[in-house]
Amino acid sequence: MKMVGISLPGSNAEHLKRTLGALMLLAWCVMVYGIIMTAWSCFPDAAGAAPSAAHPVALRPLALVDPRAKCNDGSPYVFYMQPAVDLRKQDVWLVHLEGGGWCWDRASCLLRKRDRPSLTSSRKAPSELNGSRWQKGIFANDQPNWEWAGANKVYLPYCSSDAWMGSRAAGPETFGWGFHGQDILRAVVAQFTQGGRWSSVSRVLLSGCSAGARGLMANLGWIAEALPAGLQLMALLDSPLWMQLPSARGRMPLSEQTAAVLGLANATVLLSPECSALPGWPQGQWRCLFGEYRLPLLRTPYVLNAALYDAFQVMGYTGRWPNFTDSRHSDWTNEEAVWADGLCRQTLDTLRSLPGPGSPGPCTLFGGGCVTHCLTDGRRFWQQKVHGVSLGEAVHRSWIAGGKQIQRFLDTCPGGRHREAC
């Protein structure tokens, strides 16, 4: 076959060479860009971590570790974990306990099952946790100087309705419900410590919100003893400080609820020896599980957030969330305002008195003058400030100080109806 050659004028040949050269350069740039972006996703910089979509917060089972780790309805407990996305923080852990109230008798528990079934069962637990909340609050990976950005994160969902305090199997006296919050925590700790799994861990932050914080407060003593020696441990207790105050409108006081849960959920094993010095002992054993009395006994370094007008306690008294005509003026009645101001003063006095005289555990105390409850899992963790310091910044300062200083960031009680909605 005869080959036919095509000749191009000199100017056209030179143009073709330049075009091919430009295309090759463009292809090379695309390849380099892909390599850089792949490396960036694997090795995040100091201020942020790889997107969580590439590192899902995945469901993990626990039933094989301890068969007692069950939800109220007997379904096996599950939790969620995101391994460290920053390779420099594989020895750093954040473990967070979910909150969500509790129940103390048949009527309140059946109401809870009807209105909040996800807090009593794991049967419909999603396989992964998604959403913007995993980029906010303590879970944020984009906050500068946040020690737990990109670290290992464990999220413990709440399905025992006992503030993580119970250890009682289902039976006729519990209307067929099991209360295993404490059993669940023991199984979680065992899963991470057995076989030396956490022997190389250097830093752990245990945190909890509301019922999660009250459960962490009550269990913190044995948890600290169960963890490997030598690691730096701190607790972040967000809104566990209940005050013993009268209730109204036929509502059951929080102190009586606590006494009822102590028996219903068999939480007596959490009554530490230090509690025997509390007033009214042993008839008042419930005080050992109550923030106003238990917090002064803690020995592990902690950061405490307690809103001076704690919304959970305010709602427990008034039965409703206050409406604000603007950012500072509420629609509380005079009676409600007097009660709320009493809560503020008693909370502030308690924060000023901590840590207790017999407690060697240093602490950081954060008390904003807002009507709010729990800051850890939202933007307010970084945005709501007391004297120019957010709760997130207070945690950072406490951690840098090594838990060796007492720090207080406390607002005052404004009185009247002038309180911020925040």
Tab-separated table of C-alpha atoms in Angstrom:
chain	number	residue	atom	x	y	z
A	1	MET	CA	0.000	0.000	0.000
A	2	LYS	CA	1.364	3.347	-0.938
A	3	MET	CA	1.651	5.824	1.949
A	4	VAL	CA	0.441	9.293	1.237
A	5	GLY	CA	2.232	12.045	3.164
A	6	ILE	CA	0.638	15.307	4.114
A	7	SER	CA	2.889	18.277	4.379
A	8	LEU	CA	1.998	21.398	6.334
A	9	PRO	CA	3.345	24.800	5.839
A	10	GLY	CA	5.935	25.780	8.434
A	11	SER	CA	3.640	28.189	10.290
A	12	ASN	CA	0.865	25.567	10.695
A	13	ALA	CA	3.302	22.929	11.998
A	14	GLU	CA	4.632	25.351	14.590
A	15	HIS	CA	1.065	26.205	15.688
A	16	LEU	CA	0.230	22.499	16.087
A	17	LYS	CA	3.315	21.965	18.240
A	18	ARG	CA	2.353	24.839	20.500
A	19	THR	CA	-1.216	23.532	20.841
A	20	LEU	CA	-0.066	20.015	21.742
A	21	GLY	CA	2.393	21.460	24.250
A	22	ALA	CA	-0.347	23.498	25.930
A	23	LEU	CA	-2.627	20.464	26.152
A	24	MET	CA	0.125	18.374	27.725
A	25	LEU	CA	0.841	21.126	30.252
A	26	LEU	CA	-2.864	21.351	31.129
A	27	ALA	CA	-3.080	17.569	31.625
A	28	TRP	CA	-0.020	17.673	33.864
A	29	CYS	CA	-1.562	20.457	35.999
A	30	VAL	CA	-4.817	18.507	36.389
A	31	MET	CA	-2.873	15.441	37.518
A	32	VAL	CA	-0.838	17.422	40.082
A	33	TYR	CA	-3.976	19.128	41.395
A	34	GLY	CA	-5.638	15.734	41.927
A	35	ILE	CA	-2.613	14.454	43.831
A	36	ILE	CA	-2.543	17.547	46.066
A	37	MET	CA	-6.265	17.380	46.852
A	38	THR	CA	-6.040	13.673	47.672
A	39	ALA	CA	-3.153	14.314	50.029
A	40	TRP	CA	-5.017	17.272	51.588
A	41	SER	CA	-8.037	15.092	52.367
A	42	CYS	CA	-5.819	12.530	54.088
A	43	PHE	CA	-3.560	14.922	55.984
A	44	PRO	CA	-5.559	17.939	57.206
A	45	ASP	CA	-3.848	21.102	58.334
A	46	ALA	CA	-3.699	22.297	61.941
A	47	ALA	CA	-6.904	24.307	61.721
A	48	GLY	CA	-9.208	21.748	60.163
A	49	ALA	CA	-9.780	18.165	59.194
A	50	ALA	CA	-11.003	16.227	56.238
A	51	PRO	CA	-14.755	16.525	55.595
A	52	SER	CA	-16.792	14.171	57.755
A	53	ALA	CA	-18.585	12.853	54.650
A	54	ALA	CA	-15.382	10.950	53.821
A	55	HIS	CA	-15.141	9.683	57.407
A	56	PRO	CA	-18.676	8.742	58.491
A	57	VAL	CA	-19.824	8.668	62.094
A	58	ALA	CA	-20.677	4.985	61.845
A	59	LEU	CA	-22.839	2.771	64.043
A	60	ARG	CA	-21.042	0.237	66.242
A	61	PRO	CA	-22.666	-2.628	68.190
A	62	LEU	CA	-21.988	-3.287	71.872
A	63	ALA	CA	-24.086	-6.350	72.726
A	64	LEU	CA	-21.181	-8.780	72.307
A	65	VAL	CA	-19.260	-7.034	75.079
A	66	ASP	CA	-22.002	-7.070	77.711
A	67	PRO	CA	-25.498	-8.528	77.152
A	68	ARG	CA	-26.844	-6.206	79.862
A	69	ALA	CA	-26.122	-3.200	77.663
A	70	LYS	CA	-29.707	-2.744	76.512
A	71	CYS	CA	-32.190	0.026	75.903
A	72	ASN	CA	-35.492	0.271	77.803
A	73	ASP	CA	-37.274	-2.054	75.365
A	74	GLY	CA	-34.527	-4.706	75.440
A	75	SER	CA	-32.985	-3.777	72.094
A	76	PRO	CA	-29.163	-4.051	72.103
A	77	TYR	CA	-27.215	-0.874	72.680
A	78	VAL	CA	-25.352	0.708	69.773
A	79	PHE	CA	-23.096	3.734	69.586
A	80	TYR	CA	-21.385	5.831	66.933
A	81	MET	CA	-17.725	6.455	66.256
A	82	GLN	CA	-15.629	8.502	63.871
A	83	PRO	CA	-11.940	7.505	63.891
A	84	ALA	CA	-9.400	10.309	63.922
A	85	VAL	CA	-9.273	12.149	60.610
A	86	ASP	CA	-6.124	13.969	61.677
A	87	LEU	CA	-3.312	11.411	61.772
A	88	ARG	CA	-1.521	13.476	64.412
A	89	LYS	CA	-4.431	12.921	66.833
A	90	GLN	CA	-4.855	9.174	66.808
A	91	ASP	CA	-4.149	9.160	70.558
A	92	VAL	CA	-6.762	11.869	71.328
A	93	TRP	CA	-10.380	10.972	72.117
A	94	LEU	CA	-13.677	12.760	72.684
A	95	VAL	CA	-16.548	10.723	74.167
A	96	HIS	CA	-19.943	12.430	74.413
A	97	LEU	CA	-23.052	11.247	76.290
A	98	GLU	CA	-26.384	12.313	74.820
A	99	GLY	CA	-29.031	13.813	77.093
A	100	GLY	CA	-32.797	13.883	76.944
A	101	GLY	CA	-34.560	13.960	80.314
A	102	TRP	CA	-35.756	10.773	82.036
A	103	CYS	CA	-38.816	9.088	83.510
A	104	TRP	CA	-39.536	8.045	87.100
A	105	ASP	CA	-42.779	6.039	87.117
A	106	ARG	CA	-45.098	4.110	84.823
A	107	ALA	CA	-47.039	7.156	83.647
A	108	SER	CA	-44.002	9.298	82.828
A	109	CYS	CA	-42.240	6.374	81.101
A	110	LEU	CA	-45.210	5.510	78.900
A	111	LEU	CA	-45.519	9.167	77.953
A	112	ARG	CA	-41.832	9.175	77.078
A	113	LYS	CA	-42.223	6.101	74.888
A	114	ARG	CA	-45.114	7.719	73.052
A	115	ASP	CA	-43.519	11.132	72.507
A	116	ARG	CA	-39.797	10.289	72.283
A	117	PRO	CA	-39.454	6.624	71.250
A	118	SER	CA	-35.880	7.054	70.005
A	119	LEU	CA	-34.840	7.659	73.628
A	120	THR	CA	-36.092	4.210	74.666
A	121	SER	CA	-34.946	1.931	71.833
A	122	SER	CA	-32.199	1.308	69.276
A	123	ARG	CA	-34.450	-0.492	66.793
A	124	LYS	CA	-34.594	2.432	64.366
A	125	ALA	CA	-31.076	3.735	64.924
A	126	PRO	CA	-29.571	4.970	61.626
A	127	SER	CA	-26.418	3.293	60.315
A	128	GLU	CA	-24.614	6.636	60.225
A	129	LEU	CA	-25.009	10.042	61.808
A	130	ASN	CA	-25.087	12.906	59.349
A	131	GLY	CA	-26.001	16.552	59.388
A	132	SER	CA	-24.494	19.897	60.227
A	133	ARG	CA	-24.416	19.238	63.996
A	134	TRP	CA	-21.276	17.145	63.431
A	135	GLN	CA	-19.463	20.297	62.335
A	136	LYS	CA	-20.629	22.374	65.335
A	137	GLY	CA	-19.896	22.720	69.028
A	138	ILE	CA	-17.518	20.164	70.503
A	139	PHE	CA	-17.623	18.203	67.226
A	140	ALA	CA	-16.214	21.087	65.172
A	141	ASN	CA	-13.161	20.373	63.043
A	142	ASP	CA	-12.661	23.963	61.884
A	143	GLN	CA	-12.076	25.765	65.191
A	144	PRO	CA	-8.522	27.044	65.773
A	145	ASN	CA	-6.847	25.797	68.951
A	146	TRP	CA	-9.536	23.156	69.508
A	147	GLU	CA	-7.653	20.128	70.791
A	148	TRP	CA	-10.305	17.670	69.577
A	149	ALA	CA	-10.590	18.874	65.983
A	150	GLY	CA	-9.884	15.814	63.877
A	151	ALA	CA	-9.557	13.514	66.907
A	152	ASN	CA	-11.362	10.223	67.549
A	153	LYS	CA	-14.994	10.966	68.371
A	154	VAL	CA	-17.475	8.660	70.100
A	155	TYR	CA	-21.153	9.554	70.405
A	156	LEU	CA	-23.197	7.603	72.947
A	157	PRO	CA	-26.945	7.822	72.178
A	158	TYR	CA	-29.281	7.785	75.169
A	159	CYS	CA	-31.947	5.069	75.332
A	160	SER	CA	-32.154	4.051	79.022
A	161	SER	CA	-34.290	6.934	80.426
A	162	ASP	CA	-32.347	6.884	83.727
A	163	ALA	CA	-29.662	9.549	83.189
A	164	TRP	CA	-27.119	6.743	82.655
A	165	MET	CA	-27.487	5.650	86.301
A	166	GLY	CA	-29.582	2.466	86.256
A	167	SER	CA	-28.750	-1.210	86.549
A	168	ARG	CA	-32.058	-3.076	86.669
A	169	ALA	CA	-33.464	-5.792	84.440
A	170	ALA	CA	-37.008	-5.654	83.119
A	171	GLY	CA	-39.695	-7.068	85.380
A	172	PRO	CA	-43.237	-6.553	86.669
A	173	GLU	CA	-42.146	-3.762	89.033
A	174	THR	CA	-40.593	-1.884	86.129
A	175	PHE	CA	-43.657	-2.414	83.859
A	176	GLY	CA	-41.526	-4.509	81.511
A	177	TRP	CA	-38.808	-1.904	81.067
A	178	GLY	CA	-35.108	-2.368	81.743
A	179	PHE	CA	-32.999	0.486	83.082
A	180	HIS	CA	-29.393	-0.136	82.054
A	181	GLY	CA	-27.706	3.269	81.674
A	182	GLN	CA	-24.903	2.414	84.066
A	183	ASP	CA	-24.496	-1.057	82.520
A	184	ILE	CA	-24.156	0.577	79.097
A	185	LEU	CA	-21.398	2.893	80.311
A	186	ARG	CA	-19.506	0.005	81.899
A	187	ALA	CA	-19.720	-1.904	78.611
A	188	VAL	CA	-18.472	1.111	76.647
A	189	VAL	CA	-15.511	1.602	78.986
A	190	ALA	CA	-14.729	-2.121	78.776
A	191	GLN	CA	-14.811	-2.067	74.989
A	192	PHE	CA	-12.178	0.664	74.868
A	193	THR	CA	-9.930	-0.508	77.709
A	194	GLN	CA	-9.896	-4.329	77.610
A	195	GLY	CA	-6.824	-5.848	76.056
A	196	GLY	CA	-4.852	-2.628	76.402
A	197	ARG	CA	-6.755	-0.927	73.583
A	198	TRP	CA	-6.337	2.502	75.168
A	199	SER	CA	-2.828	1.938	76.515
A	200	SER	CA	-1.368	4.436	74.025
A	201	VAL	CA	-4.077	7.085	74.470
A	202	SER	CA	-2.739	10.389	75.811
A	203	ARG	CA	-5.783	12.684	76.076
A	204	VAL	CA	-9.482	12.035	76.733
A	205	LEU	CA	-12.345	14.495	77.083
A	206	LEU	CA	-15.544	12.970	78.487
A	207	SER	CA	-18.552	15.206	77.915
A	208	GLY	CA	-22.276	15.078	78.449
A	209	CYS	CA	-25.289	17.314	77.962
A	210	SER	CA	-28.216	17.504	80.412
A	211	ALA	CA	-29.070	13.917	81.427
A	212	GLY	CA	-25.779	12.912	79.826
A	213	ALA	CA	-23.934	15.350	82.077
A	214	ARG	CA	-25.787	14.166	85.183
A	215	GLY	CA	-24.933	10.592	84.294
A	216	LEU	CA	-21.294	11.465	83.716
A	217	MET	CA	-21.223	13.300	87.039
A	218	ALA	CA	-22.587	10.258	88.898
A	219	ASN	CA	-20.327	7.723	87.126
A	220	LEU	CA	-17.158	9.786	86.839
A	221	GLY	CA	-15.437	8.299	89.891
A	222	TRP	CA	-15.333	4.679	88.722
A	223	ILE	CA	-14.739	5.674	85.088
A	224	ALA	CA	-11.588	7.612	86.047
A	225	GLU	CA	-10.324	4.601	87.999
A	226	ALA	CA	-11.013	2.227	85.095
A	227	LEU	CA	-9.058	4.214	82.497
A	228	PRO	CA	-5.326	3.590	81.984
A	229	ALA	CA	-3.022	5.492	84.303
A	230	GLY	CA	-1.069	8.357	82.817
A	231	LEU	CA	-3.567	9.736	80.314
A	232	GLN	CA	-4.795	13.302	80.667
A	233	LEU	CA	-8.487	13.170	81.556
A	234	MET	CA	-11.024	15.951	81.878
A	235	ALA	CA	-14.824	15.998	82.079
A	236	LEU	CA	-17.092	18.569	80.436
A	237	LEU	CA	-20.364	18.654	82.373
A	238	ASP	CA	-22.942	20.672	80.462
A	239	SER	CA	-26.043	21.539	82.522
A	240	PRO	CA	-26.095	18.921	85.321
A	241	LEU	CA	-26.512	21.435	88.166
A	242	TRP	CA	-30.025	20.886	89.469
A	243	MET	CA	-30.986	22.992	92.467
A	244	GLN	CA	-33.321	21.826	95.237
A	245	LEU	CA	-36.187	24.269	94.898
A	246	PRO	CA	-39.955	23.991	95.318
A	247	SER	CA	-42.040	23.219	92.272
A	248	ALA	CA	-45.438	24.567	91.304
A	249	ARG	CA	-48.538	23.867	89.232
A	250	GLY	CA	-48.767	20.322	90.590
A	251	ARG	CA	-45.470	19.353	88.982
A	252	MET	CA	-43.164	16.847	90.672
A	253	PRO	CA	-40.018	18.517	92.063
A	254	LEU	CA	-36.706	17.383	90.587
A	255	SER	CA	-35.565	16.185	94.007
A	256	GLU	CA	-38.556	13.811	94.242
A	257	GLN	CA	-37.969	12.618	90.676
A	258	THR	CA	-34.388	11.768	91.590
A	259	ALA	CA	-35.481	9.840	94.674
A	260	ALA	CA	-37.956	7.860	92.539
A	261	VAL	CA	-35.346	7.008	89.864
A	262	LEU	CA	-32.900	5.889	92.556
A	263	GLY	CA	-35.278	3.056	93.434
A	264	LEU	CA	-36.890	2.380	90.062
A	265	ALA	CA	-33.582	2.075	88.169
A	266	ASN	CA	-31.538	0.572	91.032
A	267	ALA	CA	-28.904	3.324	90.993
A	268	THR	CA	-27.745	2.646	94.553
A	269	VAL	CA	-24.343	1.317	93.444
A	270	LEU	CA	-23.455	4.899	92.500
A	271	LEU	CA	-23.834	6.059	96.104
A	272	SER	CA	-20.146	6.726	96.788
A	273	PRO	CA	-18.742	6.656	100.346
A	274	GLU	CA	-18.259	10.443	100.265
A	275	CYS	CA	-22.024	10.851	99.971
A	276	SER	CA	-22.567	9.546	103.516
A	277	ALA	CA	-21.584	12.992	104.775
A	278	LEU	CA	-24.433	14.669	102.874
A	279	PRO	CA	-27.333	16.104	104.890
A	280	GLY	CA	-30.213	13.750	105.678
A	281	TRP	CA	-28.231	10.555	105.072
A	282	PRO	CA	-29.260	7.775	104.641
A	283	GLN	CA	-32.901	8.831	104.122
A	284	GLY	CA	-31.750	11.447	101.607
A	285	GLN	CA	-29.657	9.131	99.454
A	286	TRP	CA	-31.035	10.789	96.320
A	287	ARG	CA	-28.748	13.767	97.056
A	288	CYS	CA	-25.794	11.656	95.916
A	289	LEU	CA	-27.234	11.792	92.369
A	290	PHE	CA	-28.280	15.451	92.515
A	291	GLY	CA	-26.019	18.144	91.052
A	292	GLU	CA	-26.212	20.632	93.924
A	293	TYR	CA	-24.866	17.991	96.322
A	294	ARG	CA	-22.778	15.661	94.133
A	295	LEU	CA	-20.664	18.190	92.231
A	296	PRO	CA	-18.717	19.333	95.342
A	297	LEU	CA	-17.536	15.716	95.789
A	298	LEU	CA	-15.950	15.238	92.344
A	299	ARG	CA	-12.241	14.489	92.286
A	300	THR	CA	-11.556	14.469	88.519
A	301	PRO	CA	-10.778	17.831	86.831
A	302	TYR	CA	-13.896	19.156	85.125
A	303	VAL	CA	-15.481	22.083	83.316
A	304	LEU	CA	-19.027	22.861	84.418
A	305	ASN	CA	-21.563	24.827	82.408
A	306	ALA	CA	-24.625	25.920	84.365
A	307	ALA	CA	-26.905	28.600	82.935
A	308	LEU	CA	-28.048	30.858	85.756
A	309	TYR	CA	-31.575	30.687	84.333
A	310	ASP	CA	-31.391	27.035	83.310
A	311	ALA	CA	-34.211	26.491	80.807
A	312	PHE	CA	-34.842	22.875	81.841
A	313	GLN	CA	-35.439	23.836	85.461
A	314	VAL	CA	-37.448	26.917	84.491
A	315	MET	CA	-39.717	24.766	82.333
A	316	GLY	CA	-39.966	22.236	85.148
A	317	TYR	CA	-41.458	24.971	87.297
A	318	THR	CA	-43.547	26.953	84.803
A	319	GLY	CA	-44.441	24.102	82.452
A	320	ARG	CA	-43.560	26.180	79.400
A	321	TRP	CA	-40.767	27.898	77.556
A	322	PRO	CA	-40.827	31.665	78.167
A	323	ASN	CA	-41.726	33.909	75.268
A	324	PHE	CA	-39.610	36.987	74.718
A	325	THR	CA	-41.154	40.155	73.327
A	326	ASP	CA	-37.621	41.125	72.304
A	327	SER	CA	-34.162	39.748	73.051
A	328	ARG	CA	-34.339	40.670	76.736
A	329	HIS	CA	-37.951	40.915	77.959
A	330	SER	CA	-39.844	37.738	78.839
A	331	ASP	CA	-43.562	37.162	79.411
A	332	TRP	CA	-43.067	35.549	82.824
A	333	THR	CA	-45.626	36.348	85.473
A	334	ASN	CA	-44.426	38.011	88.657
A	335	GLU	CA	-44.553	34.644	90.450
A	336	GLU	CA	-42.512	32.957	87.728
A	337	ALA	CA	-39.998	35.808	87.661
A	338	VAL	CA	-39.495	35.604	91.434
A	339	TRP	CA	-38.910	31.849	91.220
A	340	ALA	CA	-36.474	32.228	88.293
A	341	ASP	CA	-34.509	34.908	90.131
A	342	GLY	CA	-34.267	32.593	93.130
A	343	LEU	CA	-32.909	29.863	90.825
A	344	CYS	CA	-30.354	32.317	89.447
A	345	ARG	CA	-29.096	33.386	92.877
A	346	GLN	CA	-28.874	29.842	94.234
A	347	THR	CA	-27.079	28.629	91.095
A	348	LEU	CA	-24.623	31.523	91.252
A	349	ASP	CA	-23.910	30.927	94.941
A	350	THR	CA	-23.204	27.258	94.220
A	351	LEU	CA	-20.872	28.068	91.324
A	352	ARG	CA	-18.957	30.476	93.537
A	353	SER	CA	-18.566	27.791	96.220
A	354	LEU	CA	-17.169	25.070	93.930
A	355	PRO	CA	-15.070	23.020	94.137
A	356	GLY	CA	-16.163	21.637	97.489
A	357	PRO	CA	-13.877	21.846	100.540
A	358	GLY	CA	-13.186	18.118	100.462
A	359	SER	CA	-12.672	17.899	96.699
A	360	PRO	CA	-9.144	18.084	95.281
A	361	GLY	CA	-10.449	18.183	91.724
A	362	PRO	CA	-9.731	21.603	90.106
A	363	CYS	CA	-12.519	22.930	87.938
A	364	THR	CA	-13.560	25.628	85.497
A	365	LEU	CA	-16.983	27.136	86.126
A	366	PHE	CA	-19.032	28.753	83.358
A	367	GLY	CA	-22.360	30.397	84.164
A	368	GLY	CA	-24.100	32.619	81.635
A	369	GLY	CA	-27.062	34.799	82.585
A	370	CYS	CA	-29.247	33.508	79.745
A	371	VAL	CA	-32.362	31.371	79.635
A	372	THR	CA	-30.731	28.395	77.949
A	373	HIS	CA	-29.758	24.766	78.466
A	374	CYS	CA	-26.832	22.816	76.982
A	375	LEU	CA	-24.288	24.465	74.704
A	376	THR	CA	-21.999	21.606	73.715
A	377	ASP	CA	-23.575	20.408	70.456
A	378	GLY	CA	-24.358	23.744	68.790
A	379	ARG	CA	-22.845	26.999	67.642
A	380	ARG	CA	-23.518	28.615	71.021
A	381	PHE	CA	-20.627	26.546	72.364
A	382	TRP	CA	-18.407	29.062	70.572
A	383	GLN	CA	-20.709	32.086	70.289
A	384	GLN	CA	-22.312	32.616	73.709
A	385	LYS	CA	-19.773	34.383	75.885
A	386	VAL	CA	-19.291	35.433	79.494
A	387	HIS	CA	-16.813	38.283	79.955
A	388	GLY	CA	-15.663	37.745	76.371
A	389	VAL	CA	-15.006	34.005	76.776
A	390	SER	CA	-17.076	31.219	75.199
A	391	LEU	CA	-17.573	27.797	76.766
A	392	GLY	CA	-15.324	26.308	74.079
A	393	GLU	CA	-12.584	28.798	74.943
A	394	ALA	CA	-13.051	28.058	78.651
A	395	VAL	CA	-12.547	24.344	77.969
A	396	HIS	CA	-9.401	25.158	75.989
A	397	ARG	CA	-8.003	27.309	78.792
A	398	SER	CA	-8.726	24.634	81.364
A	399	TRP	CA	-7.029	22.002	79.232
A	400	ILE	CA	-3.940	24.162	78.674
A	401	ALA	CA	-3.752	24.738	82.430
A	402	GLY	CA	-3.671	20.976	82.878
A	403	GLY	CA	-6.680	21.031	85.176
A	404	LYS	CA	-4.532	22.619	87.874
A	405	GLN	CA	-6.315	25.954	88.225
A	406	ILE	CA	-9.755	27.075	89.342
A	407	GLN	CA	-11.243	29.421	86.748
A	408	ARG	CA	-14.596	31.158	86.899
A	409	PHE	CA	-16.546	32.838	84.096
A	410	LEU	CA	-19.763	33.939	85.792
A	411	ASP	CA	-22.494	36.435	84.902
A	412	THR	CA	-24.734	38.140	87.432
A	413	CYS	CA	-28.478	37.889	88.060
A	414	PRO	CA	-30.217	40.849	86.371
A	415	GLY	CA	-33.479	40.441	88.288
A	416	GLY	CA	-36.978	41.470	87.243
A	417	ARG	CA	-38.054	40.317	83.792
A	418	HIS	CA	-34.901	41.430	82.020
A	419	ARG	CA	-33.203	38.264	80.886
A	420	GLU	CA	-31.680	37.402	77.551
A	421	ALA	CA	-33.212	34.681	75.392
A	422	CYS	CA	-29.807	33.780	73.900
